[in-house]
């Protein structure tokens, strides 16, 4: 393909993209495909002869698109959002076109410096203190793993990267029972182990861990000769939005000199609205590490996960490695690959720059405020359906409900709703019971889209009983 053809196909794809987004409301949100249906349409072996782009794109429309779930559909209420606001898509087009590897300052100075400035813009937007720095990672899972590795190294006086964990004793990490599975996996792959991740049962009203129970667990471990390494708190758990009391958690961490990480992957975006900080963000400034995903609610296209660090030194002492071929001479600069596990890095800051400038913080705040108030209104509407129960009240824009009947009927209702296609919801488990989750957060969703959930739920419910 030559560059003139490239330009012409790029225009074609841009037009296709606009058409796609303008007609999204007419499509079923979740792919209505059976397992194996897409693969069956693909040749078993790669072609030997070149094929032209027109044919490839035709197959994309005919084979691939019917098997896509539409995450940018305005009636996507499942999981958490994975928004891609149009300006962030444009930035990604530029990034993929320039295609730089941004591992060191000198491998693209603009990428590093824009990243430093974007992290600082977001630090201010989220009400975090001066002096916090940070890095953009691919996912919250990677940021959490970096923090858990830092806990491990710090607790072993930075010896375990060298010596391994044999003879190190049992390192312990603490969290609530509302944490995301990425916390479990970080403990698996860091060598700490699931058995040494101590989950403190969350308590009402926001399902956070009780500080006295946390403190007691740490003291019991110390009495057993175990080695407490760190605490992971959460603001906005994936199940029902569970939130720890940050200030109380930090107090326990300080008493035992533990490293602290806060997972605010989803809810962090809402902290650009100062009015939510009172309830969800008090004490945040004391955390050693905080992760928040602009690629969820804020609108930056996946992948874009910001990890803020109160002091980057412990993480750099954990992850920095400098073989000869990566050495750079001269000025003191930030080489972001030293902050993370992968060496290679994409230019992720550009989409934040495009996004924040295009909407301004005011525009982004307005969306989040709408989502929260529409979710609250919808919860009231669903409560009013005969026999329906709101199981967990809205935390920001996430709540859960149940229809009358056992767990099996909850699942039947969710499946029937998603087969219907007008909206997309997912199930969860709360206190041993199946629940149906609703989160409002798609970038283009309207009040009308959100309020439609009630009528779809009610209609489908009539049919499944
Ligand atoms: C989505 C989510 C994660 C995982 O995020 P990735 O970026 O996909 O790794 C972790 N924690 C919470 C609370 C989340 O909502």
PDB file of N, CA and C and ligand atoms in Angstrom, residues 79-81 137-144 178-183 185 234-239 242 263-267 291 293 295-296 302-305 437, ligand 1:
ATOM      1  N   UNK A  79     -21.161  -3.804  32.990  1.00  0.00           N
ATOM      2  CA  UNK A  79     -19.790  -3.652  33.525  1.00  0.00           C
ATOM      3  C   UNK A  79     -19.542  -2.209  33.983  1.00  0.00           C
ATOM      4  N   UNK A  80     -18.440  -1.629  33.440  1.00  0.00           N
ATOM      5  CA  UNK A  80     -18.205  -0.202  33.552  1.00  0.00           C
ATOM      6  C   UNK A  80     -18.020   0.324  32.134  1.00  0.00           C
ATOM      7  N   UNK A  81     -18.174   1.626  31.914  1.00  0.00           N
ATOM      8  CA  UNK A  81     -18.023   2.121  30.545  1.00  0.00           C
ATOM      9  C   UNK A  81     -16.576   2.017  30.074  1.00  0.00           C
ATOM     10  N   UNK A 137      -0.225   4.050  32.569  1.00  0.00           N
ATOM     11  CA  UNK A 137      -0.021   2.629  32.261  1.00  0.00           C
ATOM     12  C   UNK A 137      -1.116   2.140  31.313  1.00  0.00           C
ATOM     13  N   UNK A 138      -1.028   0.878  30.906  1.00  0.00           N
ATOM     14  CA  UNK A 138      -2.048   0.352  30.006  1.00  0.00           C
ATOM     15  C   UNK A 138      -3.340   0.043  30.750  1.00  0.00           C
ATOM     16  N   UNK A 139      -3.237  -0.395  31.993  1.00  0.00           N
ATOM     17  CA  UNK A 139      -4.443  -0.831  32.696  1.00  0.00           C
ATOM     18  C   UNK A 139      -4.255  -0.681  34.197  1.00  0.00           C
ATOM     19  N   UNK A 140      -5.375  -0.656  34.898  1.00  0.00           N
ATOM     20  CA  UNK A 140      -5.316  -0.623  36.359  1.00  0.00           C
ATOM     21  C   UNK A 140      -4.661  -1.891  36.878  1.00  0.00           C
ATOM     22  N   UNK A 141      -4.869  -2.993  36.180  1.00  0.00           N
ATOM     23  CA  UNK A 141      -4.239  -4.249  36.612  1.00  0.00           C
ATOM     24  C   UNK A 141      -2.718  -4.100  36.656  1.00  0.00           C
ATOM     25  N   UNK A 142      -2.147  -3.455  35.655  1.00  0.00           N
ATOM     26  CA  UNK A 142      -0.687  -3.264  35.629  1.00  0.00           C
ATOM     27  C   UNK A 142      -0.236  -2.310  36.725  1.00  0.00           C
ATOM     28  N   UNK A 143      -1.020  -1.247  36.953  1.00  0.00           N
ATOM     29  CA  UNK A 143      -0.651  -0.285  37.989  1.00  0.00           C
ATOM     30  C   UNK A 143      -0.710  -0.951  39.363  1.00  0.00           C
ATOM     31  N   UNK A 144      -1.746  -1.750  39.582  1.00  0.00           N
ATOM     32  CA  UNK A 144      -1.879  -2.438  40.873  1.00  0.00           C
ATOM     33  C   UNK A 144      -0.750  -3.441  41.056  1.00  0.00           C
ATOM     34  N   UNK A 178     -14.452  -6.399  48.635  1.00  0.00           N
ATOM     35  CA  UNK A 178     -15.090  -5.781  47.473  1.00  0.00           C
ATOM     36  C   UNK A 178     -14.104  -5.486  46.343  1.00  0.00           C
ATOM     37  N   UNK A 179     -12.852  -5.899  46.522  1.00  0.00           N
ATOM     38  CA  UNK A 179     -11.847  -5.507  45.530  1.00  0.00           C
ATOM     39  C   UNK A 179     -12.018  -6.260  44.218  1.00  0.00           C
ATOM     40  N   UNK A 180     -11.443  -5.696  43.204  1.00  0.00           N
ATOM     41  CA  UNK A 180     -11.438  -6.256  41.848  1.00  0.00           C
ATOM     42  C   UNK A 180     -10.476  -7.447  41.783  1.00  0.00           C
ATOM     43  N   UNK A 181     -10.738  -8.368  40.865  1.00  0.00           N
ATOM     44  CA  UNK A 181      -9.894  -9.563  40.732  1.00  0.00           C
ATOM     45  C   UNK A 181      -8.439  -9.227  40.387  1.00  0.00           C
ATOM     46  N   UNK A 182      -8.197  -8.002  39.893  1.00  0.00           N
ATOM     47  CA  UNK A 182      -6.809  -7.632  39.570  1.00  0.00           C
ATOM     48  C   UNK A 182      -5.946  -7.584  40.829  1.00  0.00           C
ATOM     49  N   UNK A 183      -6.565  -7.381  41.984  1.00  0.00           N
ATOM     50  CA  UNK A 183      -5.796  -7.370  43.233  1.00  0.00           C
ATOM     51  C   UNK A 183      -5.361  -8.801  43.575  1.00  0.00           C
ATOM     52  N   UNK A 185      -4.943 -11.202  41.422  1.00  0.00           N
ATOM     53  CA  UNK A 185      -3.919 -11.637  40.463  1.00  0.00           C
ATOM     54  C   UNK A 185      -2.569 -10.983  40.723  1.00  0.00           C
ATOM     55  N   UNK A 234     -10.129   0.688  48.282  1.00  0.00           N
ATOM     56  CA  UNK A 234     -10.888   0.835  47.048  1.00  0.00           C
ATOM     57  C   UNK A 234     -11.894   1.971  47.169  1.00  0.00           C
ATOM     58  N   UNK A 235     -12.008   2.717  46.103  1.00  0.00           N
ATOM     59  CA  UNK A 235     -13.096   3.693  45.971  1.00  0.00           C
ATOM     60  C   UNK A 235     -13.861   3.298  44.721  1.00  0.00           C
ATOM     61  N   UNK A 236     -15.044   2.719  44.900  1.00  0.00           N
ATOM     62  CA  UNK A 236     -15.851   2.331  43.746  1.00  0.00           C
ATOM     63  C   UNK A 236     -15.541   0.939  43.250  1.00  0.00           C
ATOM     64  N   UNK A 237     -15.849  -0.074  44.050  1.00  0.00           N
ATOM     65  CA  UNK A 237     -15.609  -1.466  43.653  1.00  0.00           C
ATOM     66  C   UNK A 237     -16.475  -1.849  42.455  1.00  0.00           C
ATOM     67  N   UNK A 238     -16.027  -2.891  41.761  1.00  0.00           N
ATOM     68  CA  UNK A 238     -16.682  -3.264  40.516  1.00  0.00           C
ATOM     69  C   UNK A 238     -18.069  -3.866  40.749  1.00  0.00           C
ATOM     70  N   UNK A 239     -18.224  -4.607  41.836  1.00  0.00           N
ATOM     71  CA  UNK A 239     -19.506  -5.279  42.082  1.00  0.00           C
ATOM     72  C   UNK A 239     -20.627  -4.280  42.293  1.00  0.00           C
ATOM     73  N   UNK A 242     -18.406  -0.533  46.106  1.00  0.00           N
ATOM     74  CA  UNK A 242     -17.903  -0.478  47.482  1.00  0.00           C
ATOM     75  C   UNK A 242     -16.763   0.526  47.660  1.00  0.00           C
ATOM     76  N   UNK A 263      -7.310   1.713  44.709  1.00  0.00           N
ATOM     77  CA  UNK A 263      -7.886   1.378  43.408  1.00  0.00           C
ATOM     78  C   UNK A 263      -9.161   2.200  43.221  1.00  0.00           C
ATOM     79  N   UNK A 264      -9.063   3.230  42.384  1.00  0.00           N
ATOM     80  CA  UNK A 264     -10.219   4.058  42.043  1.00  0.00           C
ATOM     81  C   UNK A 264     -10.405   4.020  40.526  1.00  0.00           C
ATOM     82  N   UNK A 265     -10.197   2.814  39.968  1.00  0.00           N
ATOM     83  CA  UNK A 265     -10.136   2.668  38.502  1.00  0.00           C
ATOM     84  C   UNK A 265     -11.360   3.288  37.835  1.00  0.00           C
ATOM     85  N   UNK A 266     -12.531   2.982  38.371  1.00  0.00           N
ATOM     86  CA  UNK A 266     -13.762   3.530  37.780  1.00  0.00           C
ATOM     87  C   UNK A 266     -14.118   4.884  38.404  1.00  0.00           C
ATOM     88  N   UNK A 267     -14.238   4.921  39.742  1.00  0.00           N
ATOM     89  CA  UNK A 267     -14.816   6.091  40.417  1.00  0.00           C
ATOM     90  C   UNK A 267     -13.904   7.306  40.405  1.00  0.00           C
ATOM     91  N   UNK A 291      -4.579   4.485  41.594  1.00  0.00           N
ATOM     92  CA  UNK A 291      -4.811   4.249  40.170  1.00  0.00           C
ATOM     93  C   UNK A 291      -6.229   4.667  39.787  1.00  0.00           C
ATOM     94  N   UNK A 293      -8.627   5.067  35.956  1.00  0.00           N
ATOM     95  CA  UNK A 293      -8.636   4.806  34.512  1.00  0.00           C
ATOM     96  C   UNK A 293      -9.394   5.894  33.752  1.00  0.00           C
ATOM     97  N   UNK A 295      -9.697   5.774  30.852  1.00  0.00           N
ATOM     98  CA  UNK A 295     -10.329   5.027  29.748  1.00  0.00           C
ATOM     99  C   UNK A 295     -11.688   4.453  30.139  1.00  0.00           C
ATOM    100  N   UNK A 296     -12.106   4.674  31.362  1.00  0.00           N
ATOM    101  CA  UNK A 296     -13.459   4.241  31.700  1.00  0.00           C
ATOM    102  C   UNK A 296     -14.423   5.417  31.559  1.00  0.00           C
ATOM    103  N   UNK A 302      -9.505   3.568  25.419  1.00  0.00           N
ATOM    104  CA  UNK A 302      -8.640   2.509  25.945  1.00  0.00           C
ATOM    105  C   UNK A 302      -7.366   2.452  25.085  1.00  0.00           C
ATOM    106  N   UNK A 303      -6.140   2.301  25.628  1.00  0.00           N
ATOM    107  CA  UNK A 303      -5.894   2.115  27.043  1.00  0.00           C
ATOM    108  C   UNK A 303      -5.259   3.360  27.654  1.00  0.00           C
ATOM    109  N   UNK A 304      -5.675   3.654  28.894  1.00  0.00           N
ATOM    110  CA  UNK A 304      -5.176   4.853  29.544  1.00  0.00           C
ATOM    111  C   UNK A 304      -5.491   4.769  31.039  1.00  0.00           C
ATOM    112  N   UNK A 305      -4.505   4.351  31.793  1.00  0.00           N
ATOM    113  CA  UNK A 305      -4.683   4.181  33.231  1.00  0.00           C
ATOM    114  C   UNK A 305      -3.600   4.994  33.942  1.00  0.00           C
ATOM    115  N   UNK A 437     -26.870  -5.502  37.882  1.00  0.00           N
ATOM    116  CA  UNK A 437     -26.188  -4.207  38.016  1.00  0.00           C
ATOM    117  C   UNK A 437     -26.641  -3.239  36.932  1.00  0.00           C
TER     118      UNK A 437
HETATM  119  C1  LIG B   1     -12.009  -1.900  35.726  1.00  0.00           C
HETATM  120  C2  LIG B   1     -11.445  -2.038  37.061  1.00  0.00           C
HETATM  121  C3  LIG B   1     -10.182  -2.601  37.264  1.00  0.00           C
HETATM  122  C4  LIG B   1      -9.381  -3.196  36.145  1.00  0.00           C
HETATM  123  O1  LIG B   1      -9.042  -2.269  35.203  1.00  0.00           O
HETATM  124  P1  LIG B   1      -8.117  -2.641  33.959  1.00  0.00           P
HETATM  125  O2  LIG B   1      -7.649  -1.310  33.509  1.00  0.00           O
HETATM  126  O3  LIG B   1      -9.005  -3.332  32.983  1.00  0.00           O
HETATM  127  O4  LIG B   1      -7.041  -3.521  34.442  1.00  0.00           O
HETATM  128  C5  LIG B   1      -9.679  -2.632  38.535  1.00  0.00           C
HETATM  129  N1  LIG B   1     -10.382  -2.142  39.573  1.00  0.00           N
HETATM  130  C6  LIG B   1     -11.602  -1.609  39.422  1.00  0.00           C
HETATM  131  C7  LIG B   1     -12.320  -1.058  40.609  1.00  0.00           C
HETATM  132  C8  LIG B   1     -12.175  -1.540  38.167  1.00  0.00           C
HETATM  133  O5  LIG B   1     -13.384  -0.998  38.007  1.00  0.00           O
END
